[in-house]
mmCIF file of C-alpha atoms in Angstrom:
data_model
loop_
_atom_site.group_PDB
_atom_site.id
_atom_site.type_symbol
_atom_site.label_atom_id
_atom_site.label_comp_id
_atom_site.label_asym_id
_atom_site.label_seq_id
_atom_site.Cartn_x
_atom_site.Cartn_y
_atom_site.Cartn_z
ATOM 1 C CA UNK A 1 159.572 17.213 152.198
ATOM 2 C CA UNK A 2 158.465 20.091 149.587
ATOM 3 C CA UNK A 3 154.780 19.989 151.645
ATOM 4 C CA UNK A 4 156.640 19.871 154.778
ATOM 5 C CA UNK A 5 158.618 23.163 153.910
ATOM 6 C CA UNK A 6 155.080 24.940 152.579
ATOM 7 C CA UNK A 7 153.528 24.244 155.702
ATOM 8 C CA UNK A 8 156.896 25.513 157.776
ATOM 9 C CA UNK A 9 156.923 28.894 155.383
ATOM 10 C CA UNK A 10 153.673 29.771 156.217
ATOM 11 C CA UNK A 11 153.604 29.174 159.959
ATOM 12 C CA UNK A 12 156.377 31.369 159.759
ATOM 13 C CA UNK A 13 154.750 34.060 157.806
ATOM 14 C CA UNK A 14 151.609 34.219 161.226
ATOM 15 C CA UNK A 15 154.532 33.949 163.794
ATOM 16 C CA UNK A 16 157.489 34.750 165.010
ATOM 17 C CA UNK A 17 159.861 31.348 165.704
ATOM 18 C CA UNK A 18 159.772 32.451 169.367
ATOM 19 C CA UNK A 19 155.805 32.289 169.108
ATOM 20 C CA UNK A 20 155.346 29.396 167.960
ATOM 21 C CA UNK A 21 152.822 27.296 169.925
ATOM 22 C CA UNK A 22 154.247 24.199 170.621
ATOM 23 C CA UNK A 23 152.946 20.782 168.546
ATOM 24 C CA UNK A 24 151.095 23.219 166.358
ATOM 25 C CA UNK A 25 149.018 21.971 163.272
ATOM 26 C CA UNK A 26 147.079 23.480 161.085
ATOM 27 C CA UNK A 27 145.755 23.310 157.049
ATOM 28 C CA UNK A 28 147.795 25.516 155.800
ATOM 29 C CA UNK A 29 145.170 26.425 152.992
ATOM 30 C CA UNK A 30 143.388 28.080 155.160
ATOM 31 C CA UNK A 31 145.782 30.935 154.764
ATOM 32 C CA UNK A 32 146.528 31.056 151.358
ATOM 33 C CA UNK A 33 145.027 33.829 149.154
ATOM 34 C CA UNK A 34 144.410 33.307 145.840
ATOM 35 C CA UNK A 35 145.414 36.641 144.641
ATOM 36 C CA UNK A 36 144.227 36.106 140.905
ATOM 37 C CA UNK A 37 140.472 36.198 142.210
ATOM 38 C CA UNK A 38 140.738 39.145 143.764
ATOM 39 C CA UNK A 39 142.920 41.476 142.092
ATOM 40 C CA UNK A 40 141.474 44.455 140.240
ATOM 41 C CA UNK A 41 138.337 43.959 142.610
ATOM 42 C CA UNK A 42 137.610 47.344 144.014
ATOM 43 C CA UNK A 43 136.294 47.744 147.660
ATOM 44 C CA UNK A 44 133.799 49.078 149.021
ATOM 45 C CA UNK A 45 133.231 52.510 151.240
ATOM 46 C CA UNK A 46 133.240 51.072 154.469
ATOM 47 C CA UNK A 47 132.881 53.212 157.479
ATOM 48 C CA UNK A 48 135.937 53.273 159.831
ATOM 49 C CA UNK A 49 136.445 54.384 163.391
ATOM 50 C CA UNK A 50 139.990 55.996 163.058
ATOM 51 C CA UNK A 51 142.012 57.214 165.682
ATOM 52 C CA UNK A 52 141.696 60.527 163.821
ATOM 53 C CA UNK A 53 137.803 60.330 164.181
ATOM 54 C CA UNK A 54 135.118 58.616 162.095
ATOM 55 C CA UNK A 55 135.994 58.411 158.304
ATOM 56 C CA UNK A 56 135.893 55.908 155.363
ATOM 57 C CA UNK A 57 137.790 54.122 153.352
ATOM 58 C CA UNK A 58 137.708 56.050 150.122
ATOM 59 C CA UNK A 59 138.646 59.041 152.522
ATOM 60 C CA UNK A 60 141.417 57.502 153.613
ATOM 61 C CA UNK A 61 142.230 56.267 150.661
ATOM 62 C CA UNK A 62 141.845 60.048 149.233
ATOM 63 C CA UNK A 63 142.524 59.004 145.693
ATOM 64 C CA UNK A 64 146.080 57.977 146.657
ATOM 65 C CA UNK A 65 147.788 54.157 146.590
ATOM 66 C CA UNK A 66 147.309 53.228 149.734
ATOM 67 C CA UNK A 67 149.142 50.242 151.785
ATOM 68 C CA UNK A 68 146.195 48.087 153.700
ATOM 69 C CA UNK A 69 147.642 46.013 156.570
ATOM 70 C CA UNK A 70 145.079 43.863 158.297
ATOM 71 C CA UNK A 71 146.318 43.157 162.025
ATOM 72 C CA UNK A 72 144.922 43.060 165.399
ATOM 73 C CA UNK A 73 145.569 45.230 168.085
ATOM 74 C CA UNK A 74 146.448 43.003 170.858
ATOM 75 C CA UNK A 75 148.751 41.068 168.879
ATOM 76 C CA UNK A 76 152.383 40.575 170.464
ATOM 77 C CA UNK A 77 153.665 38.473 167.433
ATOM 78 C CA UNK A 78 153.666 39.206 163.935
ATOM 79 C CA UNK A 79 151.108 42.274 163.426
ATOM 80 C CA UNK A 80 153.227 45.159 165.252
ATOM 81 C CA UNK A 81 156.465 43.030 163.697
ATOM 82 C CA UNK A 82 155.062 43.758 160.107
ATOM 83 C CA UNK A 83 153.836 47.226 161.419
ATOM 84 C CA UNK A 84 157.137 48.063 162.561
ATOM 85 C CA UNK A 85 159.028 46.909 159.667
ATOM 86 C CA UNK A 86 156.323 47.962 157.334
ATOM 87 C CA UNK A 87 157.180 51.656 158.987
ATOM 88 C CA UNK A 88 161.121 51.138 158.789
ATOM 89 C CA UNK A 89 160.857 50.513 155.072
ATOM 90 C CA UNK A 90 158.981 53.386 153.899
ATOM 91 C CA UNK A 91 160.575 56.136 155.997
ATOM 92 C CA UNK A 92 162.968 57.072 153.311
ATOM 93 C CA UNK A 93 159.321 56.817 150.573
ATOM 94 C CA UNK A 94 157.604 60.258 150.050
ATOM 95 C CA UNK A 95 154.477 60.745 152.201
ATOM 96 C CA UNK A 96 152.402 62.700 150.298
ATOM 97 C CA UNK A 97 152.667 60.244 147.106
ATOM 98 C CA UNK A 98 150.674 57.347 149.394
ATOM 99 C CA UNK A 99 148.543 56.673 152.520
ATOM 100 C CA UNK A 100 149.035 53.578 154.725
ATOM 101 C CA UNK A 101 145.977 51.942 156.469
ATOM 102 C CA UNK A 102 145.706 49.603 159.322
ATOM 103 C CA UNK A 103 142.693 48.094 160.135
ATOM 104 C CA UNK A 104 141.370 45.248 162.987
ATOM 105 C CA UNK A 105 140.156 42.202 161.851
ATOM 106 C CA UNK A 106 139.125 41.930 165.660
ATOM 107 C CA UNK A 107 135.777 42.522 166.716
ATOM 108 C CA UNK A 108 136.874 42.923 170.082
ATOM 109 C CA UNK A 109 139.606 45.605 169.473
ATOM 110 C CA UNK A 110 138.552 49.313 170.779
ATOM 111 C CA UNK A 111 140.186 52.478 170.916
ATOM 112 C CA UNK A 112 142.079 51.422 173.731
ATOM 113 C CA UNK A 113 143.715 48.938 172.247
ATOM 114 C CA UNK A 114 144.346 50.725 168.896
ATOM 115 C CA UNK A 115 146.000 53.420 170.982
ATOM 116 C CA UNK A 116 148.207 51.169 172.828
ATOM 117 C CA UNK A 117 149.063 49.413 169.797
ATOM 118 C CA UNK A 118 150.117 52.338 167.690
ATOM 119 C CA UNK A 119 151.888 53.950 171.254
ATOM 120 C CA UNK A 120 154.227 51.236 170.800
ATOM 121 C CA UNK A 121 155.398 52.219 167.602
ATOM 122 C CA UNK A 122 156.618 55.513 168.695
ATOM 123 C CA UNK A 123 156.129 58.604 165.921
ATOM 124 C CA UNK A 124 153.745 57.560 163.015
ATOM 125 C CA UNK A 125 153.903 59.711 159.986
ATOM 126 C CA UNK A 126 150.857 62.018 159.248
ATOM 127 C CA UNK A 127 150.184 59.634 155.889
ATOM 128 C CA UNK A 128 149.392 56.627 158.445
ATOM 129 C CA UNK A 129 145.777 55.878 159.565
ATOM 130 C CA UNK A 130 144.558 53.176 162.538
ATOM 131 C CA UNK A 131 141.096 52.104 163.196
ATOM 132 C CA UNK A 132 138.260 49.685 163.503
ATOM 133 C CA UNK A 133 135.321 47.692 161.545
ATOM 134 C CA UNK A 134 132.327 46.769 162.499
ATOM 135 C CA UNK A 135 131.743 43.341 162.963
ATOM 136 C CA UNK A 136 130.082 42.912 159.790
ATOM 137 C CA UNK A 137 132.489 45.342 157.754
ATOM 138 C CA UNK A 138 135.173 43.250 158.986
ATOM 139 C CA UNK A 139 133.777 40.136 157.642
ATOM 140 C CA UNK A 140 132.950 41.472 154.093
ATOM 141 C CA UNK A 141 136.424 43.607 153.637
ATOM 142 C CA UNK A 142 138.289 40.081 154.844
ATOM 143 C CA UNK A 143 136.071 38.357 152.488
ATOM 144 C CA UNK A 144 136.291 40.568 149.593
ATOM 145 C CA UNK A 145 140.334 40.505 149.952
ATOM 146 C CA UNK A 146 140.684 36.379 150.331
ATOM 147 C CA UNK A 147 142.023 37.151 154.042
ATOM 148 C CA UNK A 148 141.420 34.182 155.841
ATOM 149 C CA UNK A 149 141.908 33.478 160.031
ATOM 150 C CA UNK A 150 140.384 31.845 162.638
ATOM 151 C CA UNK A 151 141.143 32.043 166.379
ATOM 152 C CA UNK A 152 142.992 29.263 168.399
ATOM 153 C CA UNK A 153 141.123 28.992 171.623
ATOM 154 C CA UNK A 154 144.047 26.762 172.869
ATOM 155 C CA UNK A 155 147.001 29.209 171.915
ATOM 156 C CA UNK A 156 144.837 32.443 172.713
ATOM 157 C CA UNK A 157 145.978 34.260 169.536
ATOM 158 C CA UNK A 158 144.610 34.359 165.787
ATOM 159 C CA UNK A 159 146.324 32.484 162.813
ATOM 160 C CA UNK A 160 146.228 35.295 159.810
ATOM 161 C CA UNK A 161 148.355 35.667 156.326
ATOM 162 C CA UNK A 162 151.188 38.217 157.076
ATOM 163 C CA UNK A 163 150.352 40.561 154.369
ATOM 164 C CA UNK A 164 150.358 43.745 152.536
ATOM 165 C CA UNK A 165 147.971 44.236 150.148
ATOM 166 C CA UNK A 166 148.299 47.572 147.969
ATOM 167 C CA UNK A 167 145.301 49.255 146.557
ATOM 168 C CA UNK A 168 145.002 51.804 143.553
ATOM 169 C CA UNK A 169 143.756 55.525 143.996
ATOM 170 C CA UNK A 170 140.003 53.597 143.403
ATOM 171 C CA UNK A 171 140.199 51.552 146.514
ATOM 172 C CA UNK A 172 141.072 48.436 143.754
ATOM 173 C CA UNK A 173 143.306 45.298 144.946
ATOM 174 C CA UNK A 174 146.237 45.943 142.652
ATOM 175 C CA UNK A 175 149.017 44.038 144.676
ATOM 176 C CA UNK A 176 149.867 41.616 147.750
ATOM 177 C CA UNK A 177 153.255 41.405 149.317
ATOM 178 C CA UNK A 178 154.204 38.923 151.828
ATOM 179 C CA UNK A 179 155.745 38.029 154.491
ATOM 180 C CA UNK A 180 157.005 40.622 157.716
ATOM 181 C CA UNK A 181 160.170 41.915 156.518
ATOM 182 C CA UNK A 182 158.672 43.803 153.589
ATOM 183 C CA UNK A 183 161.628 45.548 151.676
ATOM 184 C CA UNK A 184 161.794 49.091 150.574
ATOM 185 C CA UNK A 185 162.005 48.268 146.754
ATOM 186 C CA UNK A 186 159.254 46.016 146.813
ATOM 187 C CA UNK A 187 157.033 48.319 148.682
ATOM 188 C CA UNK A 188 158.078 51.241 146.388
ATOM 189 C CA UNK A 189 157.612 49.477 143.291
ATOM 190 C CA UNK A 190 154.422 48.121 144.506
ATOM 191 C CA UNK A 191 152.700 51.364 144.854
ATOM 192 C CA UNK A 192 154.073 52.543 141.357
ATOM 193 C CA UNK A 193 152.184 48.938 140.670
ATOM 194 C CA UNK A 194 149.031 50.212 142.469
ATOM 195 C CA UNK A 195 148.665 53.489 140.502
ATOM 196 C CA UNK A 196 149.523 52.050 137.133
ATOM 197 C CA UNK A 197 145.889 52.373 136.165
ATOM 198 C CA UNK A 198 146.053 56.243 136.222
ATOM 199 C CA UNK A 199 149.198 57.145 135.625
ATOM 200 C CA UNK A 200 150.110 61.164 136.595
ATOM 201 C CA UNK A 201 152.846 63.384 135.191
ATOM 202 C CA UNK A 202 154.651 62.668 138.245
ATOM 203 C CA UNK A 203 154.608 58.727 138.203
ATOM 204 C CA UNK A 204 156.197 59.082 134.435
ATOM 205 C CA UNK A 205 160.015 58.492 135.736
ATOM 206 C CA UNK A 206 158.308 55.425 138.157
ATOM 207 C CA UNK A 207 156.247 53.825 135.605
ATOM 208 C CA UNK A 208 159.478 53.581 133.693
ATOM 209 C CA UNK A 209 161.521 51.858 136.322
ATOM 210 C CA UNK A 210 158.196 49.269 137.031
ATOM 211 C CA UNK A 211 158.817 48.419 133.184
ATOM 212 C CA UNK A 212 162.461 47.159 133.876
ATOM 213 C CA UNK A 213 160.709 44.571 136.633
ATOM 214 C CA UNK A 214 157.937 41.943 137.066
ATOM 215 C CA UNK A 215 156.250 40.734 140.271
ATOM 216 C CA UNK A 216 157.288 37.093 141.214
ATOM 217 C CA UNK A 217 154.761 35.832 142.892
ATOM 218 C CA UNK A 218 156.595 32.459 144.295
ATOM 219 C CA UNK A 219 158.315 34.631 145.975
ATOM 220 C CA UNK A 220 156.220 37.930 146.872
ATOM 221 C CA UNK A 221 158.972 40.430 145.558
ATOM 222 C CA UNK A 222 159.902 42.370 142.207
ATOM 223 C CA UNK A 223 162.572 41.063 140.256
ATOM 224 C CA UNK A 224 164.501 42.283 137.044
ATOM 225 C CA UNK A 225 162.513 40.805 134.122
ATOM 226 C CA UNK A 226 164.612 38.922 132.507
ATOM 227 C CA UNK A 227 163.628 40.783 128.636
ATOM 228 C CA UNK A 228 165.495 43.696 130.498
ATOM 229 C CA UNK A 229 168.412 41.648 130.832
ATOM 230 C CA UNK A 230 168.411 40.098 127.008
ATOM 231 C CA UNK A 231 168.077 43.230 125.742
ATOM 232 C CA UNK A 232 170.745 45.324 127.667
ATOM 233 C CA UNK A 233 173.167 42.535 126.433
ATOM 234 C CA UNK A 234 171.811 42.574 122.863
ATOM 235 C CA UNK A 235 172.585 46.194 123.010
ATOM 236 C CA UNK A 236 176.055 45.406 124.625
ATOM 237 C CA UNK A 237 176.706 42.770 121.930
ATOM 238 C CA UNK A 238 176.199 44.920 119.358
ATOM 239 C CA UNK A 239 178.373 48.281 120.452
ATOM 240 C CA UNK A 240 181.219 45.659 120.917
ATOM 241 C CA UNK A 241 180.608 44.215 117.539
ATOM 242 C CA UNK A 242 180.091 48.108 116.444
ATOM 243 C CA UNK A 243 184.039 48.857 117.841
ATOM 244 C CA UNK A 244 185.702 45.855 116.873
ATOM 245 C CA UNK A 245 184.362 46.769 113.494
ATOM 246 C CA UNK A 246 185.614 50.384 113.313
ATOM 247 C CA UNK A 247 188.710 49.175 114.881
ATOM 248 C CA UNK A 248 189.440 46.866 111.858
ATOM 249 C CA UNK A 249 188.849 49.286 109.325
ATOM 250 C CA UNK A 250 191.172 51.797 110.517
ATOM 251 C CA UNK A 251 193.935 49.256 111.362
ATOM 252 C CA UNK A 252 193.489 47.881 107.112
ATOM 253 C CA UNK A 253 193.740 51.558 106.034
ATOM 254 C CA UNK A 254 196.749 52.234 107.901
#
Protein backbone atom coordinates (compact mmCIF):
# COMPACT_ATOMS: atom_id res chain seq x y z
CA UNK A 1 0.00 0.00 0.00
CA UNK A 2 2.84 2.60 1.23
CA UNK A 3 4.77 1.59 -2.38
CA UNK A 4 1.55 1.84 -4.07
CA UNK A 5 0.99 5.52 -2.79
CA UNK A 6 4.96 6.45 -3.73
CA UNK A 7 4.45 5.34 -7.07
CA UNK A 8 0.80 7.31 -7.28
CA UNK A 9 2.69 10.66 -5.73
CA UNK A 10 5.09 10.73 -8.22
CA UNK A 11 3.05 10.05 -11.34
CA UNK A 12 1.27 12.84 -10.07
CA UNK A 13 4.16 15.12 -9.63
CA UNK A 14 4.97 14.46 -14.16
CA UNK A 15 1.14 14.82 -14.80
CA UNK A 16 -1.80 16.27 -14.43
CA UNK A 17 -4.77 13.51 -13.31
CA UNK A 18 -6.43 14.47 -16.62
CA UNK A 19 -3.05 13.39 -18.41
CA UNK A 20 -2.60 10.50 -17.26
CA UNK A 21 -1.95 7.82 -19.91
CA UNK A 22 -4.08 5.13 -19.33
CA UNK A 23 -2.54 1.55 -17.75
CA UNK A 24 0.60 3.53 -17.19
CA UNK A 25 3.73 1.90 -15.46
CA UNK A 26 6.77 2.96 -14.82
CA UNK A 27 9.98 2.57 -12.06
CA UNK A 28 9.37 5.22 -10.27
CA UNK A 29 13.20 5.55 -9.37
CA UNK A 30 13.83 6.70 -12.35
CA UNK A 31 12.60 10.04 -11.20
CA UNK A 32 13.82 10.41 -7.95
CA UNK A 33 16.75 12.80 -7.25
CA UNK A 34 18.92 12.22 -4.69
CA UNK A 35 19.35 15.72 -3.63
CA UNK A 36 22.22 15.01 -1.00
CA UNK A 37 24.65 14.19 -4.04
CA UNK A 38 24.15 17.08 -5.64
CA UNK A 39 23.68 19.89 -3.44
CA UNK A 40 26.41 22.49 -3.04
CA UNK A 41 27.65 21.22 -6.59
CA UNK A 42 28.14 24.31 -8.63
CA UNK A 43 27.36 24.31 -12.45
CA UNK A 44 28.95 24.99 -15.07
CA UNK A 45 28.89 28.14 -17.73
CA UNK A 46 26.89 26.67 -20.26
CA UNK A 47 25.99 28.60 -23.30
CA UNK A 48 22.23 29.32 -23.73
CA UNK A 49 20.13 30.44 -26.64
CA UNK A 50 17.68 32.85 -24.78
CA UNK A 51 14.84 34.45 -26.14
CA UNK A 52 16.71 37.64 -25.20
CA UNK A 53 19.70 36.52 -27.47
CA UNK A 54 22.70 34.27 -26.83
CA UNK A 55 23.96 34.36 -23.14
CA UNK A 56 25.13 31.97 -20.35
CA UNK A 57 24.30 30.73 -17.42
CA UNK A 58 26.45 32.65 -15.00
CA UNK A 59 24.96 35.73 -16.98
CA UNK A 60 21.80 34.86 -16.26
CA UNK A 61 22.46 33.91 -13.17
CA UNK A 62 24.25 37.53 -12.70
CA UNK A 63 25.38 36.75 -9.20
CA UNK A 64 21.73 36.57 -8.05
CA UNK A 65 19.64 33.26 -6.57
CA UNK A 66 18.19 32.17 -9.35
CA UNK A 67 15.03 29.66 -9.72
CA UNK A 68 16.04 26.83 -12.54
CA UNK A 69 12.93 25.09 -13.94
CA UNK A 70 13.73 22.36 -16.40
CA UNK A 71 10.59 21.88 -18.82
CA UNK A 72 9.93 21.39 -22.38
CA UNK A 73 8.38 23.59 -24.64
CA UNK A 74 5.76 21.57 -26.22
CA UNK A 75 4.55 20.27 -23.08
CA UNK A 76 0.61 20.61 -22.49
CA UNK A 77 0.77 18.94 -18.97
CA UNK A 78 2.76 19.73 -16.11
CA UNK A 79 5.72 22.12 -17.43
CA UNK A 80 3.54 25.38 -18.30
CA UNK A 81 1.30 24.10 -15.02
CA UNK A 82 4.50 24.56 -12.81
CA UNK A 83 5.46 27.61 -15.04
CA UNK A 84 2.29 29.18 -14.44
CA UNK A 85 2.05 28.57 -10.85
CA UNK A 86 5.72 29.01 -10.41
CA UNK A 87 4.82 32.76 -11.90
CA UNK A 88 1.58 33.19 -9.64
CA UNK A 89 3.65 32.60 -6.54
CA UNK A 90 6.37 34.98 -6.92
CA UNK A 91 4.45 37.98 -8.27
CA UNK A 92 4.07 39.51 -4.91
CA UNK A 93 8.49 38.46 -4.42
CA UNK A 94 10.84 41.42 -5.35
CA UNK A 95 12.37 41.11 -8.84
CA UNK A 96 15.46 42.56 -8.57
CA UNK A 97 16.48 40.31 -5.38
CA UNK A 98 16.36 36.97 -7.93
CA UNK A 99 16.34 35.75 -11.57
CA UNK A 100 14.18 32.81 -12.74
CA UNK A 101 15.47 30.46 -15.55
CA UNK A 102 13.74 28.06 -17.77
CA UNK A 103 15.52 25.87 -19.79
CA UNK A 104 14.56 22.73 -22.47
CA UNK A 105 15.59 19.51 -21.70
CA UNK A 106 14.37 18.92 -25.41
CA UNK A 107 16.69 18.69 -28.11
CA UNK A 108 14.07 19.26 -30.45
CA UNK A 109 12.64 22.52 -28.92
CA UNK A 110 13.51 25.85 -31.10
CA UNK A 111 12.68 29.30 -30.83
CA UNK A 112 9.42 28.66 -32.09
CA UNK A 113 8.39 26.66 -29.64
CA UNK A 114 9.99 28.62 -26.74
CA UNK A 115 8.02 31.58 -28.04
CA UNK A 116 4.79 29.87 -28.15
CA UNK A 117 5.37 28.43 -24.90
CA UNK A 118 6.16 31.57 -22.99
CA UNK A 119 3.11 33.47 -25.33
CA UNK A 120 0.91 31.40 -23.36
CA UNK A 121 1.82 32.70 -20.19
CA UNK A 122 0.85 36.16 -20.96
CA UNK A 123 3.31 39.11 -19.31
CA UNK A 124 6.63 37.60 -17.92
CA UNK A 125 8.51 39.80 -15.58
CA UNK A 126 11.85 41.34 -16.85
CA UNK A 127 13.75 38.94 -14.01
CA UNK A 128 12.48 35.77 -16.15
CA UNK A 129 14.73 34.17 -18.84
CA UNK A 130 13.65 31.19 -21.59
CA UNK A 131 15.96 29.32 -23.77
CA UNK A 132 17.69 26.30 -25.14
CA UNK A 133 20.78 23.72 -24.70
CA UNK A 134 22.57 22.10 -26.91
CA UNK A 135 22.17 18.62 -27.11
CA UNK A 136 25.15 17.88 -25.21
CA UNK A 137 24.69 20.85 -22.60
CA UNK A 138 21.43 19.42 -21.97
CA UNK A 139 22.71 16.10 -21.10
CA UNK A 140 25.53 17.28 -18.71
CA UNK A 141 23.31 20.18 -16.85
CA UNK A 142 20.46 17.17 -16.42
CA UNK A 143 23.22 15.02 -15.31
CA UNK A 144 25.00 17.29 -13.06
CA UNK A 145 21.45 18.17 -11.29
CA UNK A 146 20.19 14.23 -10.84
CA UNK A 147 17.26 15.21 -13.40
CA UNK A 148 16.24 12.15 -14.81
CA UNK A 149 13.48 11.49 -18.01
CA UNK A 150 13.05 9.48 -20.76
CA UNK A 151 10.47 9.77 -23.57
CA UNK A 152 7.35 7.46 -23.94
CA UNK A 153 7.13 6.68 -27.59
CA UNK A 154 3.63 5.18 -26.82
CA UNK A 155 2.16 8.27 -24.85
CA UNK A 156 4.13 10.89 -27.10
CA UNK A 157 5.21 12.99 -24.09
CA UNK A 158 8.35 12.85 -21.63
CA UNK A 159 8.17 11.49 -17.96
CA UNK A 160 10.37 14.27 -15.87
CA UNK A 161 10.53 15.21 -11.88
CA UNK A 162 8.27 18.34 -11.43
CA UNK A 163 10.84 20.48 -9.90
CA UNK A 164 12.41 23.61 -8.80
CA UNK A 165 15.74 23.58 -8.07
CA UNK A 166 17.25 26.95 -6.54
CA UNK A 167 20.79 27.91 -7.12
CA UNK A 168 23.12 30.39 -5.09
CA UNK A 169 24.61 33.70 -6.64
CA UNK A 170 27.66 30.96 -7.78
CA UNK A 171 25.46 28.95 -10.02
CA UNK A 172 25.62 26.19 -6.79
CA UNK A 173 22.56 23.64 -6.21
CA UNK A 174 21.47 25.00 -2.86
CA UNK A 175 17.75 23.76 -2.88
CA UNK A 176 14.96 21.53 -4.70
CA UNK A 177 11.28 22.09 -4.26
CA UNK A 178 8.70 19.85 -5.54
CA UNK A 179 5.84 19.28 -6.88
CA UNK A 180 3.58 22.02 -9.34
CA UNK A 181 1.84 24.05 -6.89
CA UNK A 182 4.99 25.60 -5.44
CA UNK A 183 3.89 28.03 -2.56
CA UNK A 184 5.00 31.54 -2.05
CA UNK A 185 6.70 30.87 1.41
CA UNK A 186 8.52 28.04 0.28
CA UNK A 187 9.80 29.71 -2.77
CA UNK A 188 10.70 32.85 -0.72
CA UNK A 189 12.40 31.09 1.92
CA UNK A 190 14.14 29.00 -0.55
CA UNK A 191 15.98 31.74 -2.19
CA UNK A 192 16.93 33.28 1.31
CA UNK A 193 18.18 29.35 1.44
CA UNK A 194 20.06 29.81 -1.88
CA UNK A 195 22.03 32.95 -0.87
CA UNK A 196 22.84 31.83 2.62
CA UNK A 197 26.42 31.31 1.54
CA UNK A 198 26.97 35.11 1.02
CA UNK A 199 24.86 36.74 3.01
CA UNK A 200 24.35 40.84 2.08
CA UNK A 201 23.25 43.67 4.35
CA UNK A 202 20.00 43.33 2.79
CA UNK A 203 19.32 39.49 3.37
CA UNK A 204 20.08 40.29 7.32
CA UNK A 205 16.12 40.58 8.26
CA UNK A 206 15.67 37.15 5.77
CA UNK A 207 18.43 35.17 7.11
CA UNK A 208 16.73 35.73 10.42
CA UNK A 209 13.32 34.48 9.48
CA UNK A 210 15.21 31.17 7.55
CA UNK A 211 16.58 30.57 11.25
CA UNK A 212 12.96 30.19 12.71
CA UNK A 213 12.46 27.20 9.85
CA UNK A 214 14.03 23.98 8.44
CA UNK A 215 13.49 22.34 5.03
CA UNK A 216 11.45 19.03 5.29
CA UNK A 217 12.41 17.17 2.75
CA UNK A 218 9.52 14.29 2.99
CA UNK A 219 7.61 16.77 2.13
CA UNK A 220 9.48 19.46 -0.17
CA UNK A 221 8.38 22.57 1.99
CA UNK A 222 9.75 24.75 5.03
CA UNK A 223 8.34 24.15 8.24
CA UNK A 224 8.68 25.86 11.77
CA UNK A 225 11.60 24.02 13.44
CA UNK A 226 10.37 22.72 16.15
CA UNK A 227 13.59 24.38 18.66
CA UNK A 228 11.60 27.61 17.62
CA UNK A 229 8.63 26.30 19.13
CA UNK A 230 10.37 24.87 22.58
CA UNK A 231 11.91 27.87 23.04
CA UNK A 232 9.08 30.49 22.47
CA UNK A 233 7.21 28.37 25.16
CA UNK A 234 10.23 28.17 27.48
CA UNK A 235 10.19 31.87 27.24
CA UNK A 236 6.32 31.88 27.76
CA UNK A 237 6.72 29.53 30.75
CA UNK A 238 8.91 31.56 32.36
CA UNK A 239 7.16 35.31 32.07
CA UNK A 240 4.07 33.42 33.51
CA UNK A 241 6.10 31.95 36.26
CA UNK A 242 7.84 35.64 36.37
CA UNK A 243 3.98 37.26 37.10
CA UNK A 244 2.56 34.75 39.20
CA UNK A 245 5.63 35.40 41.25
CA UNK A 246 5.37 39.21 41.52
CA UNK A 247 1.75 38.73 41.95
CA UNK A 248 2.32 36.73 45.22
CA UNK A 249 4.61 38.99 46.71
CA UNK A 250 2.53 41.95 46.53
CA UNK A 251 -0.68 40.11 47.60
CA UNK A 252 1.69 38.77 51.16
CA UNK A 253 2.74 42.42 51.68
CA UNK A 254 -0.61 43.75 51.54
Amino acid sequence: MKGLFFILLLVSLSFSYDKLPKNSYFDPSVLEIQQDLYLGKKLKDYTILTDKGWSSLYKVVDKKPTILQLAYYTCDASCPILTENLLKAVKDLDGNGFNVLVLSFDKRDSMDTLKAFKEKLGRVPQNWTFGILQEEDIKDLTKSVGFRFFFSERDRTFIHPNTLIFLSPDAKVMRYLFGTFPKTKDIKLALIDAQRDKPTINNIVDLALLACYRYDPSRSKYVIDPLVIFAVMGFSLLGVTGLLTLTFKKVQEV
